[in-house]
Each structure stands twice: as structure tokens, then as C-alpha cells.
Coordinates of C-alpha atoms in Angstrom, one line a residue:
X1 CA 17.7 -6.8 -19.5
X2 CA 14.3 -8.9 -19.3
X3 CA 11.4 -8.5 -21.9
X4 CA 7.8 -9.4 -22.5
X5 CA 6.9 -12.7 -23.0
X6 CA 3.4 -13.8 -23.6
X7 CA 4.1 -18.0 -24.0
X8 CA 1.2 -19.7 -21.9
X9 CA 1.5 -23.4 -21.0
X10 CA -1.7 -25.2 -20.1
X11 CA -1.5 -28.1 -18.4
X12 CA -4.3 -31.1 -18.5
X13 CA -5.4 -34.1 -16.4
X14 CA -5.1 -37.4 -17.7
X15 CA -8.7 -36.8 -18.3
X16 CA -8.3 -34.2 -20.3
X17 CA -9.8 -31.4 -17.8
X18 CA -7.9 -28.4 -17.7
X19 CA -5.7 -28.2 -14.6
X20 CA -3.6 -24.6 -14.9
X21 CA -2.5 -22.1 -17.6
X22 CA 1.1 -20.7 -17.5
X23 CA 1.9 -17.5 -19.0
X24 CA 5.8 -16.1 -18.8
X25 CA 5.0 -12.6 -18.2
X26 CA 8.9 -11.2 -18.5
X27 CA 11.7 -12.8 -19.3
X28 CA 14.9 -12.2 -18.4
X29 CA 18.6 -13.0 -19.6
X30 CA 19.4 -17.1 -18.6
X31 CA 16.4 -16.6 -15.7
X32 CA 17.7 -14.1 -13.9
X33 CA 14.5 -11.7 -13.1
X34 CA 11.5 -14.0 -15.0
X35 CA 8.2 -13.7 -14.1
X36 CA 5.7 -16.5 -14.2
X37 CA 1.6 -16.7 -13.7
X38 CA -0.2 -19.8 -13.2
X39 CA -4.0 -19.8 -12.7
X40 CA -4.9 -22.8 -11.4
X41 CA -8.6 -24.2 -11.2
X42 CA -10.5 -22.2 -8.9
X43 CA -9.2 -19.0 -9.8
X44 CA -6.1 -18.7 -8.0
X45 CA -3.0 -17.1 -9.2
X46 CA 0.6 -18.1 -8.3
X47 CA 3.7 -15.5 -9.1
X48 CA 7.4 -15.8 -8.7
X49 CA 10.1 -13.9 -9.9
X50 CA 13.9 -16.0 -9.6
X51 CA 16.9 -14.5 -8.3
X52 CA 19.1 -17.6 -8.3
X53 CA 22.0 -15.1 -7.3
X54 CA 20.3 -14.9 -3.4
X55 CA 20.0 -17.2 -0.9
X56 CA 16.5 -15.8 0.5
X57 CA 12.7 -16.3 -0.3
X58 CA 10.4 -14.0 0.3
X59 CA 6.7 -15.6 -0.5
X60 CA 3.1 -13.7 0.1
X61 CA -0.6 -14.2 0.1
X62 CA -2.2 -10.8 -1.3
X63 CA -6.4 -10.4 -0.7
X64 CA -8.1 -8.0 -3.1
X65 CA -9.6 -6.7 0.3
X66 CA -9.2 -3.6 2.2
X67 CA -10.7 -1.0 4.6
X68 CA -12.6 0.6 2.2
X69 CA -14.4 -2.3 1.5
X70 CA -15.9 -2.5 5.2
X71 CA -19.4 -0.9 6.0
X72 CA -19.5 1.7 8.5
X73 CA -20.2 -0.8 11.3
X74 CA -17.1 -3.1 10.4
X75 CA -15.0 -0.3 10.5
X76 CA -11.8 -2.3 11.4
X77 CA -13.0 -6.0 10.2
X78 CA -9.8 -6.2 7.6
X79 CA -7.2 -5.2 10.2
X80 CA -8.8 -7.1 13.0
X81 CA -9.2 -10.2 10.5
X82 CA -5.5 -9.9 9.8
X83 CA -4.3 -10.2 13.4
X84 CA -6.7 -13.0 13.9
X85 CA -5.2 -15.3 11.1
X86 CA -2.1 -15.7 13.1
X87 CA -3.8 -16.5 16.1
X88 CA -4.7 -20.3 15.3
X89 CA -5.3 -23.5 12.6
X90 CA -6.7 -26.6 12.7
X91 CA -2.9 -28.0 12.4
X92 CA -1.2 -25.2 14.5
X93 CA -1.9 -23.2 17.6
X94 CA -0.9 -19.8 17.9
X95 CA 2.5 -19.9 19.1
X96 CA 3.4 -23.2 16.8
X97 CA 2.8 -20.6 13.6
X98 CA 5.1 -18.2 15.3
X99 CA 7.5 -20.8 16.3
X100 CA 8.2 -22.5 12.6
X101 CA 9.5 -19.1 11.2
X102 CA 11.2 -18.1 14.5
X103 CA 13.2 -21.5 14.6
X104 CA 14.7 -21.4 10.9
X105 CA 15.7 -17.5 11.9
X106 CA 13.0 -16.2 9.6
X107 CA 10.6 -13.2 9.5
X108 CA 6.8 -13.2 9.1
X109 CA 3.6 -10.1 9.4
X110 CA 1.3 -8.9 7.4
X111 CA -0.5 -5.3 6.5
X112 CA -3.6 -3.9 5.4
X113 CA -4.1 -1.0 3.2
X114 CA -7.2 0.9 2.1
X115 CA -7.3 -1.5 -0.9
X116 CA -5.5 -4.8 0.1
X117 CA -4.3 -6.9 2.8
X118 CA -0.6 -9.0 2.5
X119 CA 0.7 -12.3 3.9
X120 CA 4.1 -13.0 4.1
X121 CA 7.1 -14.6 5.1
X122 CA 10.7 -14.1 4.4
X123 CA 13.3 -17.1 5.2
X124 CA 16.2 -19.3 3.3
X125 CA 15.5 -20.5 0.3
X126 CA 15.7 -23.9 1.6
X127 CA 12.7 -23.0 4.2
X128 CA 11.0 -21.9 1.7
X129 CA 8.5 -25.0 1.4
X130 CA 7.8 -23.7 5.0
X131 CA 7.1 -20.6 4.8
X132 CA 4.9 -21.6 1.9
X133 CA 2.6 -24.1 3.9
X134 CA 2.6 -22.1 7.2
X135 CA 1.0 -19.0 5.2
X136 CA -1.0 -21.0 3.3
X137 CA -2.4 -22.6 6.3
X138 CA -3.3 -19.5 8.4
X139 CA -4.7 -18.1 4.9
X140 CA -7.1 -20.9 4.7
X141 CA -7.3 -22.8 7.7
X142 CA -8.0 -20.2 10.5
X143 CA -10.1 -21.3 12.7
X144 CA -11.3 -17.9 14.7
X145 CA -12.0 -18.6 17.8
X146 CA -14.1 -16.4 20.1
X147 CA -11.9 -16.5 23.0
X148 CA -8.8 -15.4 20.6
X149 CA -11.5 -13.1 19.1
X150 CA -11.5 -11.4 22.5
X151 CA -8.1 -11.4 23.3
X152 CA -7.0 -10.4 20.2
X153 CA -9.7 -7.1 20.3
X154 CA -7.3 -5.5 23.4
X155 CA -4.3 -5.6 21.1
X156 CA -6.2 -4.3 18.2
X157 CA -7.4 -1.4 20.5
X158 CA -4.1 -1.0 21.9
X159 CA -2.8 -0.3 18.5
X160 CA -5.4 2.2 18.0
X161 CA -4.1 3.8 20.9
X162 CA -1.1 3.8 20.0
X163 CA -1.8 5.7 16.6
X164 CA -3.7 7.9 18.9
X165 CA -0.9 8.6 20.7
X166 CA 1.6 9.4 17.9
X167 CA -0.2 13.0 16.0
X168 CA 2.2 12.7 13.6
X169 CA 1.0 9.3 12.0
X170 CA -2.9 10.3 13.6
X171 CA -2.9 13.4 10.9
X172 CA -2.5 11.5 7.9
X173 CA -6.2 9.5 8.7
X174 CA -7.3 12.9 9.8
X175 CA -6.3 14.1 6.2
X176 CA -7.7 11.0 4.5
X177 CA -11.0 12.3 6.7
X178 CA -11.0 15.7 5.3
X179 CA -10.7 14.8 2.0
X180 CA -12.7 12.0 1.9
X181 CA -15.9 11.7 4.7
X182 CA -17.1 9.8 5.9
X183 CA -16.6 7.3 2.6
X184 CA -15.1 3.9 3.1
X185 CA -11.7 6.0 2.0
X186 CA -12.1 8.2 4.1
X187 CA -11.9 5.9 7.5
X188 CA -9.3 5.2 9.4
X189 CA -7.7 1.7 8.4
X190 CA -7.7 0.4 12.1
X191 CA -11.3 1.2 12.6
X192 CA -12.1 2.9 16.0
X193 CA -12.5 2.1 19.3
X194 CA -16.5 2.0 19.0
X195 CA -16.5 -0.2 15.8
X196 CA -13.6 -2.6 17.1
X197 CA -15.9 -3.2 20.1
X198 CA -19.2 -3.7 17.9
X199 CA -17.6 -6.8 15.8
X200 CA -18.7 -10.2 16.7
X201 CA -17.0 -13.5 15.3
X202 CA -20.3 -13.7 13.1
X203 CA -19.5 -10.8 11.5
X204 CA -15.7 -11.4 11.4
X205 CA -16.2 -15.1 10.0
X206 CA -18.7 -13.9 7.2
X207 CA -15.8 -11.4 6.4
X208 CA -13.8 -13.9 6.3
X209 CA -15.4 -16.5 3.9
X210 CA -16.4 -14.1 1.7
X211 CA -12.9 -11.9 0.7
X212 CA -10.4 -14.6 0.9
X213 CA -11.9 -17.1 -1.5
X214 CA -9.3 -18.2 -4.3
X215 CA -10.5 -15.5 -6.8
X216 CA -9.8 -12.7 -4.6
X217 CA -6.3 -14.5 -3.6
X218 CA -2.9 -13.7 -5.4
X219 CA 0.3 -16.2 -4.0
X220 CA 3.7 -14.1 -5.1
X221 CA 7.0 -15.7 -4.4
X222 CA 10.4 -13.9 -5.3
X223 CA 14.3 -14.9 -4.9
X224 CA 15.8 -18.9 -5.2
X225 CA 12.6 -20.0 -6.2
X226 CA 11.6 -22.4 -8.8
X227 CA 8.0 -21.6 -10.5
X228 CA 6.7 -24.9 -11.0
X229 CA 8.0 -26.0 -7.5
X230 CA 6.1 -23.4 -6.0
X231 CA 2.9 -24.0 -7.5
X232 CA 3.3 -27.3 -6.9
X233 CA 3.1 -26.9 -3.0
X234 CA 1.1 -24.1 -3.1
X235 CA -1.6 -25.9 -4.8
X236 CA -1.3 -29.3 -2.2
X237 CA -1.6 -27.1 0.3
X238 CA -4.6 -25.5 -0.6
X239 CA -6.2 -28.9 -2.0
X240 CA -5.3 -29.9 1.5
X241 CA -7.5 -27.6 3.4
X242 CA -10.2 -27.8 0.4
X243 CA -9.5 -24.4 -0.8
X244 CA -9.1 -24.4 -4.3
X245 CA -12.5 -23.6 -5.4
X246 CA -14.6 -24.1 -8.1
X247 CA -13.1 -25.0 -11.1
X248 CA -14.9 -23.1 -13.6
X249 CA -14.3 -19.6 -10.9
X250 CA -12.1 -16.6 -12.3
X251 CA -10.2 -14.6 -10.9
X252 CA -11.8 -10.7 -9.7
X253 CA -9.4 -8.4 -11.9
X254 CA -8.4 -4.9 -10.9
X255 CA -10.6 -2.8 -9.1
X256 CA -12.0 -0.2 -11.4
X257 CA -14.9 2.8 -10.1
X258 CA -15.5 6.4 -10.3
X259 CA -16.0 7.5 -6.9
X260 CA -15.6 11.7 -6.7
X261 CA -14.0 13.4 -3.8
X262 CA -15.0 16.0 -1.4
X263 CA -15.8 19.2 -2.0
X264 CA -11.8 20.5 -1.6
X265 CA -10.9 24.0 0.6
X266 CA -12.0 21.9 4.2
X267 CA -10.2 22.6 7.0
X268 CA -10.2 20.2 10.4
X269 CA -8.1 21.0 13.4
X270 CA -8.3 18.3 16.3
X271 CA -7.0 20.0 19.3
X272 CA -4.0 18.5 21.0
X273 CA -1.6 19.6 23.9
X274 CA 1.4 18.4 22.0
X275 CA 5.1 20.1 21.6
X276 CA 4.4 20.3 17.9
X277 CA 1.7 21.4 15.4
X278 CA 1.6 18.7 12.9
X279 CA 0.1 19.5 9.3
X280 CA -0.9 18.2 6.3
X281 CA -2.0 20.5 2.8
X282 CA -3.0 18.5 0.0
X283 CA -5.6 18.3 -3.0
X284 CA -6.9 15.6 -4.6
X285 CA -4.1 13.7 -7.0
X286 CA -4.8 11.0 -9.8
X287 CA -5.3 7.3 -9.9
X288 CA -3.1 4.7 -9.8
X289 CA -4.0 3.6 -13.2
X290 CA -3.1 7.4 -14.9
X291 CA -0.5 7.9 -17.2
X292 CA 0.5 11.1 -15.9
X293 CA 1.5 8.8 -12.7
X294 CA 5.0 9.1 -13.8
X295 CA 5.3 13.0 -13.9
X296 CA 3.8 12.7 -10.7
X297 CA 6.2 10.8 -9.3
X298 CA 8.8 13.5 -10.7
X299 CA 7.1 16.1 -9.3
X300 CA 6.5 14.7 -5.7
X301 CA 10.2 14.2 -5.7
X302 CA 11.4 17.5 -6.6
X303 CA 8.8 19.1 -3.9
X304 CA 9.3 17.5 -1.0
X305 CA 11.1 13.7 -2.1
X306 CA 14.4 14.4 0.1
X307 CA 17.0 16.9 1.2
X308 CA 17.2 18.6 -1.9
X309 CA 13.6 18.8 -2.4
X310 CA 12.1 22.6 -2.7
X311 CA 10.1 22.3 0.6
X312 CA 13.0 20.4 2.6
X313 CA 15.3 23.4 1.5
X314 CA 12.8 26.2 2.1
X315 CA 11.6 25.4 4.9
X316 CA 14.1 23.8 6.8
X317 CA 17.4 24.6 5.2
X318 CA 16.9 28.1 4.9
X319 CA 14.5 29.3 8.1
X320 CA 14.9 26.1 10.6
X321 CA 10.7 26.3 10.7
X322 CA 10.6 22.0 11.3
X323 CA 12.6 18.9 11.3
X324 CA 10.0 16.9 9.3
X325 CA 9.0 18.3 6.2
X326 CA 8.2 16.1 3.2
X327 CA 5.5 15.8 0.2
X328 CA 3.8 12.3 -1.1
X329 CA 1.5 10.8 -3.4
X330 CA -1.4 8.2 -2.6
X331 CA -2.4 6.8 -5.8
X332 CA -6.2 4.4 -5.2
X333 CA -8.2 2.4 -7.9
X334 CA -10.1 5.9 -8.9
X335 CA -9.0 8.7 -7.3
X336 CA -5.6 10.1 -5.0
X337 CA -4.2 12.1 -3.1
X338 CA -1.3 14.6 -2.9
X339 CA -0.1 15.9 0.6
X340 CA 2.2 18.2 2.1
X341 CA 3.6 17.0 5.7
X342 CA 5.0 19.5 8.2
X343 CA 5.6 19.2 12.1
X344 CA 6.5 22.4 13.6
X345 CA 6.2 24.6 16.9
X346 CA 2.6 25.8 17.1
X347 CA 3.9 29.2 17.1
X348 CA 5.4 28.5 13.2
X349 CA 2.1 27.2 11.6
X350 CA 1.2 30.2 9.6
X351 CA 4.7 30.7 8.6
X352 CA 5.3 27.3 7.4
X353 CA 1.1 26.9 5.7
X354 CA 2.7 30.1 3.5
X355 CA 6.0 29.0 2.5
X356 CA 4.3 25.3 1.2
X357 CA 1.1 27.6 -0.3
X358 CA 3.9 29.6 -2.3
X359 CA 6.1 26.7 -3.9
X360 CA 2.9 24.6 -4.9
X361 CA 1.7 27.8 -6.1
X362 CA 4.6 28.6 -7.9
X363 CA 5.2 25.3 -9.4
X364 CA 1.3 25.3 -10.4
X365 CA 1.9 28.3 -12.3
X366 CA 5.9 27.9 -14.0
X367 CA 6.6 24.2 -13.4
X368 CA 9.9 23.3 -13.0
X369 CA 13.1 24.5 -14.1
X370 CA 15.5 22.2 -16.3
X371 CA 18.2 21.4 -13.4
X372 CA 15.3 20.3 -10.9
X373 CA 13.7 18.5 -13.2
X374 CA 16.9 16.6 -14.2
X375 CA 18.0 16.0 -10.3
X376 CA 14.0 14.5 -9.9
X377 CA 14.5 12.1 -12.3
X378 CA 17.4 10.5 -11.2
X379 CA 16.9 10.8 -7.6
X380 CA 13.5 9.0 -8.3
X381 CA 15.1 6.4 -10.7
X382 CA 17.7 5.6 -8.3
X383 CA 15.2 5.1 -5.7
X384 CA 13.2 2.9 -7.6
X385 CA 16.1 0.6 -8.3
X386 CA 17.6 0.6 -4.9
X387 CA 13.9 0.0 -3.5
X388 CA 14.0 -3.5 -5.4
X389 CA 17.4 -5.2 -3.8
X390 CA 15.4 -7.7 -1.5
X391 CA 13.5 -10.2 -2.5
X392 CA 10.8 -8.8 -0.1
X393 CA 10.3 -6.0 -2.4
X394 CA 10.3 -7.8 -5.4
X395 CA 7.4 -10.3 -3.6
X396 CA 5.8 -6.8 -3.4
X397 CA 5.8 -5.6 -6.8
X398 CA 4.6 -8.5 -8.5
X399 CA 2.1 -8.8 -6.1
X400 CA 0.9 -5.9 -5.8
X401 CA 1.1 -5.2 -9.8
X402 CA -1.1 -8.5 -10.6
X403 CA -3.5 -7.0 -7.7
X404 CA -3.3 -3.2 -8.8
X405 CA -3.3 -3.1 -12.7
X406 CA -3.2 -6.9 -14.0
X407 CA 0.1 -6.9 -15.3
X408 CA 3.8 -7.1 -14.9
X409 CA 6.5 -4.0 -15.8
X410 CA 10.1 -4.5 -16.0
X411 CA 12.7 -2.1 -14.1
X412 CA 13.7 -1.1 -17.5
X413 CA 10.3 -0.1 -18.4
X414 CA 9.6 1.8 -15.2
X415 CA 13.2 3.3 -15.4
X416 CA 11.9 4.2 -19.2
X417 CA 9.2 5.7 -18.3
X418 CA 10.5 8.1 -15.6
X419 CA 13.5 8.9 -18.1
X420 CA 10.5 9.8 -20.6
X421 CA 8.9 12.7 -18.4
X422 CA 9.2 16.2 -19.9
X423 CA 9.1 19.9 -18.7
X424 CA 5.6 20.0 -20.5
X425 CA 4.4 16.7 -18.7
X426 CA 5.7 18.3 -15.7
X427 CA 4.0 21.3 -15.8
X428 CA 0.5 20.0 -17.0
X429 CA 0.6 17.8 -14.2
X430 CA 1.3 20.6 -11.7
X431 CA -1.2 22.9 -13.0
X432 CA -3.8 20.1 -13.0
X433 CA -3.4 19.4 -9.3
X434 CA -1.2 21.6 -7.7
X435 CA -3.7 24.2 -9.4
X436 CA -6.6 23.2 -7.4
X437 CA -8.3 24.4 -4.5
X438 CA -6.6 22.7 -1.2
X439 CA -7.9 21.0 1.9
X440 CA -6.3 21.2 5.4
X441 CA -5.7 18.5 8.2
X442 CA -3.4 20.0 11.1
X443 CA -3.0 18.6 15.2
X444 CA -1.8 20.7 17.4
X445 CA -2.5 22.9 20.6
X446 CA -3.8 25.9 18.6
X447 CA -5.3 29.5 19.9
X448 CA -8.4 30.2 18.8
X449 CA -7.3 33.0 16.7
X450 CA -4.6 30.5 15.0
X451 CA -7.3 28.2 14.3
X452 CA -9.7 30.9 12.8
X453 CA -6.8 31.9 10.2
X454 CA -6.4 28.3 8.5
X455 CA -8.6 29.0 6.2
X456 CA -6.5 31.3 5.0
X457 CA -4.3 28.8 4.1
X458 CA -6.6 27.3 1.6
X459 CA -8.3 30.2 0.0

């Protein structure tokens, strides 16, 4: 069981000067599960969550910075930026960063999202004052150089490629594309190969010292940790590399906006000579922030959230029309996204466009019947319990909760929640986006006369 706590410590210099504020954001029973905040001066906030039960520590640097923060011609800066922070310090070269994690059998990467980027490094508990100055270091010590600039921009290419290469992750920026534009949301993550090739270190350093300053910074740390430990050597090691900021700085809160989508009902097709057609139907879904986020979350999992889903059954189960076939949610700071993913043989696209078209259709209109409903819930409760039993993911969710919506929510709470969603929620929900015109990405080898009939599918 843990609960809210709002008890805030603030600690003072012998002169009096206000050094950090502490707040115990939940508590749990003897420890097990509390979560602690400390903003120190400068703006920077310091997370953990304590597991004493493991033997693991997972500890991350989030930056309130992702692609859709980049202008058109740094398409690709926050990706590119990512790979570059591991390439070098003014304390460690490349392969001395990779090396300290390697040697105590530890794991470290990163990722950048549409809305944020994340640091982190998973190791023993007793590493953990490691893995807490490497990060630290590459967060604020990198040094990019314009030779690892270079180097670095044929990997980041290469991994463009790669996504290229692989239509069944390509579709889903395609889809971001058609529902988006060209909108900062509507770019692909990676940039592409033109934009990669237009950034200079210039650009990249500006970048740089503008999004990772200590307001735009959240540390989380999750497992055998101890709170005040943490910020201790968090703190020294960014007073080390002067980091810490201005004293009197806050801390950049949630991002809020109300940017519209896309006229919905588009339709892009990027021919491909691939075995399979692979498709995405979707609408535009709700925020992250929305209420209704939790009846979303029922309904994605009783449409296409595993084997017993409706679209897994209909459209694998019972006609054998593709192997992948699943539904998800993409909730952003003002808007989101639902989607329908399907990979079939070319042949099978207007089948399997008209089988998805029918269930959302249906569930639109009737919502869902008692026993789905029920079999929703606890699938997605389950999930979001089981999701949690690493101290990775916990890094994650407190992380990404102090980034996303500037608080903390027990398992309980989030278990309450989805226990809390009714038929009516349900059904409002669908109606509301289910009900709405859709928009359609698909890559395949299609005829001409296949290609003319997709707009069909979202008529």
C-alpha cells in the first residue's frame, strides 16, 4: 500500500541561503515504494523510488526535449545530440564511458521521443555511485567534437537506413506524417537523410546548451537506493562540471499547448516491392493529460491489446488475413493518436481495411459488451503491474511522470482508476474517437487500382 505524502524538508546553508526543498511525494509501508523530490538550486530535480528488496539500480537523466521541438532544418538535432553525448568528456573518452558500465556487467543507452530524451544506466546497487557520475558526466560534460560529429553522422544515417529498410516500423512515421504535416509532430524522430547532413556542431552545440540546462533536467533513480545519498552525488557531480545553475532558476513544468491536427480522411501510400502490405488506420485520440485516458486504455486493449483482442481474433483467428495485427494509443502534451496496425499480403488489403473499418465502426456505435469489458480491465491491470517489476521501469515512471504531468500516482491509484472505467465511459470514449473520420498510412507494392480504392477505406 503506499499513500500521498506532501511533507517538504528544506534544507539551508550555514548562511542561511536556501540549498534544496524535499517533498515525500508517496509513501509507502516501512519504505518499501517511497517516492522523494528534491529541487535543488538551479532548478534541478532529483527522484528515487526504494526497493530495498533488489539488488539493482536503475538511475536516469530525462530532458524536457524532443523532436518536435527541432525546426525544420534540425530535423534530427535531438537524436543526433543523443548519440553524440556518449561519444566523449572532458574526464572520459569514448570508449572509457563504455568501458565503466561494461566492466561492473552493467547496461547503459538512451532514447528520444517526440517529447523527451532519457539517460540511463542500470547496474548493482553498489555501482550505483557509478552509474550516477558517468551519466552525469556525459549529460553535462560533453565535449562534441567535430571529428566525432562526423563520424557519429554515418551511424545516425545508418540508422535511418535501417528504419528505411524495416516498412513495418517506416509506417508508423509515415502515419505520424499523415496525420500530422509537416508539424514538428509530424517528422520523423531520426530526422532524414538531407537534414542529418545539413547540421553543423554550431548548430548541434547551441542545441545543446540551450535544452539540457538544469531546469529542463529531471535525475530519477529507482531500486536499493537511498534518497539523500543520491542527491548528494548527484549534486557534486554537477557542481563539479559547474552545472547547477542559477540559484534563483525554476524548473520548466509540463508542457501544455493547443496545437489542432490535420484535416482527418488522408490517405498516403509509399510504394514498396515488399512481401507484405503494411497498414496503419487511425484518428486522432486525446492527450495525455485527459481523464478519459483510462477508458482509452480499456478500449485499446479490448481492440487490438493481445490474442483475445476483437481485431487479433477477427482478423487473424478466424480468416488467417496477417500475423501482426494490433491497435495502440499515442497520448502527446495536446493532442493523440489512435492506430490500427496490420501487415498482410498485398492481395489482402481491402479485406483486412474492412474487417478493422467494421469493429471500430461497431464499437463507435454499441461500445462494448459486459464480458469484453471485464476481460479489458484485468488484462490491462495485469499489464500495468507486471510492466513495473524492474527497477528500470520504475526509473521510467517516475521520470517520465514528473516530466509528463508534474506528479507522482501510486500502482494502487492507476490500478483504481482502470478498475473505475464503466460501459458508459467506454462507450463515450469510442463514439468520440472511434466516431471520427479516419486517415490512412499503408507500404506496400500496390496496383494502381488497389491504391485508387483506399479511400474507400476512410470514407
Amino acid at each position: 500500500m503506499t499513500s500521498r505524502s506532501h511533507g517538504t524538508t528544506a534544507r539551508t546553508s550555514s548562511e542561511g541561503r536556501a540549498v534544496a526543498r524535499t517533498q515525500t511525494l508517496l509513501k509507502g509501508e516501512n519504505g518499501i515504494g517511497t517516492v522523494r523530490r528534491t529541487t535543488l538550486p538551479g532548478g534541478l530535480r532529483v527522484l528515487t523510488e526504494t526497493l530495498p528488496s533488489v539488488r539493482s539500480a536503475t538511475f536516469g537523466i530525462w530532458a524536457n526535449v524532443g523532436s518536435r521541438d527541432e525546426t525544420p532544418a534540425l530535423g534530427g538535432a535531438t537524436h543526433y545530440l543523443e548519440h553524440l553525448l556518449f561519444k566523449g568528456t572532458k574526464r572520459r573518452t569514448a570508449l572509457e564511458i563504455s568501458a565503466a558500465i561494461d566492466a561492473v556487467g552493467g547496461e547503459m543507452n538512451a532514447f528520444t521521443a517526440k517529447e523527451y530524451t532519457c539517460y540511463y544506466a542500470r547496474v548493482l546497487d553498489t555501482d550505483l555511485p557509478l552509474a550516477i557520475d558517468v551519466v552525469c558526466d556525459m549529460l553535462t560534460g560533453s565535449l562534441i567534437e567535430p571529428a566525432d560529429i562526423e563520424a557519429e553522422r554515418g551511424v545516425v544515417l545508418e540508422e535511418i537506413a535501417m528504419t528505411e529498410d524495416d516498412p513495418g516500423d517506416c509506417v508508423h512515421d509515415l502515419f505520424a506524417g499523415t496525420m500530422f504535416g509537416d508539424s514538428p509532430l509530424g517528422r520523423p524522430v531520426l530526422g532524414t537523410v538531407d537534414t542529418v547532413n545539413g547540421l553543423t556542431r554550431d548548430s548541434i552545440a547551441r542545441f545543446y546548451k540551450k535544452h539540457y540546462d538544469p531546469t529542463h533536467l529531471i535525475v530519477a533513480a529507482a531500486g536499493n537506493v537511498d534518497h539523500a545519498t543520491v542527491v548528494r552525488q548527484v549534486r557534486d557531480a554537477f557542481e563539479r562540471a559547474g552545472a547547477l545553475g542559477r540559484e534563483d532558476a525554476v524548473p520548466v513544468g509540463p508542457r501544455t499547448g493547443s496545437r489542432a491536427l490535420r484535416a482527418n480522411g488522408r490517405v498516403d501510400v509509399l510504394d514498396r516491392r515488399t512481401e507484405q502490405a503494411h497498414i496503419v488506420l487511425g484518428m486522432p485520440g486525446m492527450p495525455r493529460t485527459d481523464d478519459r485516458r483510462w477508458a482509452m486504455g480499456v478500449l485499446n486493449t479490448a481492440l487490438g491489446g493481445g490474442m483475445s483482442s476483437r481485431l487479433f481474433q477477427e482478423v487473424r483467428e478466424k480468416r488467417g488475413l496477417a500475423y501482426s495485427v494490433y491497435s495502440y494509443t499515442s497520448g502527446f502534451a495536446d493532442c493523440g493518436l489512435f492506430g490500427v496496425y496490420a501487415g498482410c499480403r498485398p492481395s489482402q488489403v481491402d479485406d483486412v481495411l474492412k474487417i478493422c473499418r467494421d469493429e471500430l465502426d461497431r464499437v463507435a456505435e454499441h461500445g462494448l459488451p459486459d464480458e469484453e469489458l471485464e476481460r479489458a480491465v484485468g488484462q490491462l491491470s495485469g499489464s500495468t503491474v507486471l510492466g513495473l517489476e524492474d527497477t528500470g521501469a520504475l526509473m521510467n515512471r517516475i521520470g517520465k511522470s514528473e516530466l509528463c504531468w508534474g506528479e507522482q500516482m501510486s500502482v494502487d491509484e492507476m490500478l483504481g482508476r482502470i478498475a473505475a472505467v464503466t460501459p458508459d465511459d467506454v462507450r463515450e470514449v469510442a463514439r468520440d474517437v472511434l466516431g471520427q473520420r479516419p486517415s490512412l498510412s499503408v507500404i506496400g507494392p500496390l496496383t494502381d487500382r488497389q491504391a485508387s480504392r483506399l479511400h474507400d477505406a476512410v470514407a
